[in-house]
Amino acid sequence: MEAQAHIFLYEAAALSAFAGVQIKTLDGNNGAMNPGDVEAAIRGDDIHQPETGLICIENTHNKAGGAVIPLENMQKIYQLSRDYAIPIHLDGARLFNASVASRTPVKEIAKYTDSVQFCLSKGLGAPVGSIIAGSSDFISQARKWRKRLGGGLRQVGVLAAPGIIALEENIQHLEQDHENAKQLAEGLQNIEGLVVMNKVETNIVLVDITNSNRTTENFINLLKEHNILTGAFGPNIIRFVTNNGITRNDVNNVLLAAQKIVNL
Ligand SMILES: *Cc1c(COP(=O)(O)O)cnc(C)c1O
């Protein structure tokens, strides 16, 4: 998987702890792994080496600022996965953002994978929940693992209901989130001392505040005093996300607040 993949960075080494696997990471370009690097990294029948059991792709790529992985890149890696008979998993926490931004149906993206996960929360606005999809065999195994991990729930319709609303009513809002993120990025870029780090393709804006003469922690706390919640994303980088419920007016308020903080 890519070196800045969420699964590698933020899941408490669940892959190693539960699946007993070692992760091999590759530096990507804007979140996308080079297919040549993927092929070179595949390890097989050598007594010294672990065998490659799975290829993972993250789309959109969070650490790369919500970057959309080009479909052509996914197609090439999919072809490799067929050539080497290695399954491919899509970490599609923000798959619908990728779909909307690239005007590509989710099934056209998911087609180049064997299994896919996506979040009903985050951009789609449900309070909780994620979906995993794959072949029936894969899903039977996943159900067993869910049970083992304590994930069997009762009266779960109460969680499914907002998930259905997320899918039926909230996909259509994503385009607006992306527009809002672009407006936000443009406005932040115009504030002296702030530099937008990413090409804003979806709903994430990464801002380097090195030249704002504030620390990241300080900047985030001051934003919080204006009821604006952001996250540190590296020593000098703050992540802003536009999602369900954030309006154009909110974006303007963020820009006013950021300007005030820089001027303090
Ligand atoms: C949130 C997130 C996850 C985890 O999703 P859950 O199913 O809610 O645990 C995985 N990958 C990425 C990129 C995420 O942002």
PDB file of C-alpha atoms in Angstrom, residues 95 99 104-112:
ATOM      1  CA  LEU A  95     -15.104   6.600  -2.602  1.00  0.00           C
ATOM      2  CA  SER A  99     -16.794   9.242  -7.918  1.00  0.00           C
ATOM      3  CA  THR A 104     -17.220   8.202 -12.703  1.00  0.00           C
ATOM      4  CA  PRO A 105     -19.848   5.852 -11.226  1.00  0.00           C
ATOM      5  CA  VAL A 106     -18.653   4.086  -8.076  1.00  0.00           C
ATOM      6  CA  LYS A 107     -19.157   0.707  -9.694  1.00  0.00           C
ATOM      7  CA  GLU A 108     -16.820   1.689 -12.511  1.00  0.00           C
ATOM      8  CA  ILE A 109     -14.143   2.454  -9.892  1.00  0.00           C
ATOM      9  CA  ALA A 110     -14.867  -0.559  -7.679  1.00  0.00           C
ATOM     10  CA  LYS A 111     -14.760  -2.834 -10.713  1.00  0.00           C
ATOM     11  CA  TYR A 112     -10.938  -2.723 -10.584  1.00  0.00           C
TER      12      TYR A 112
END
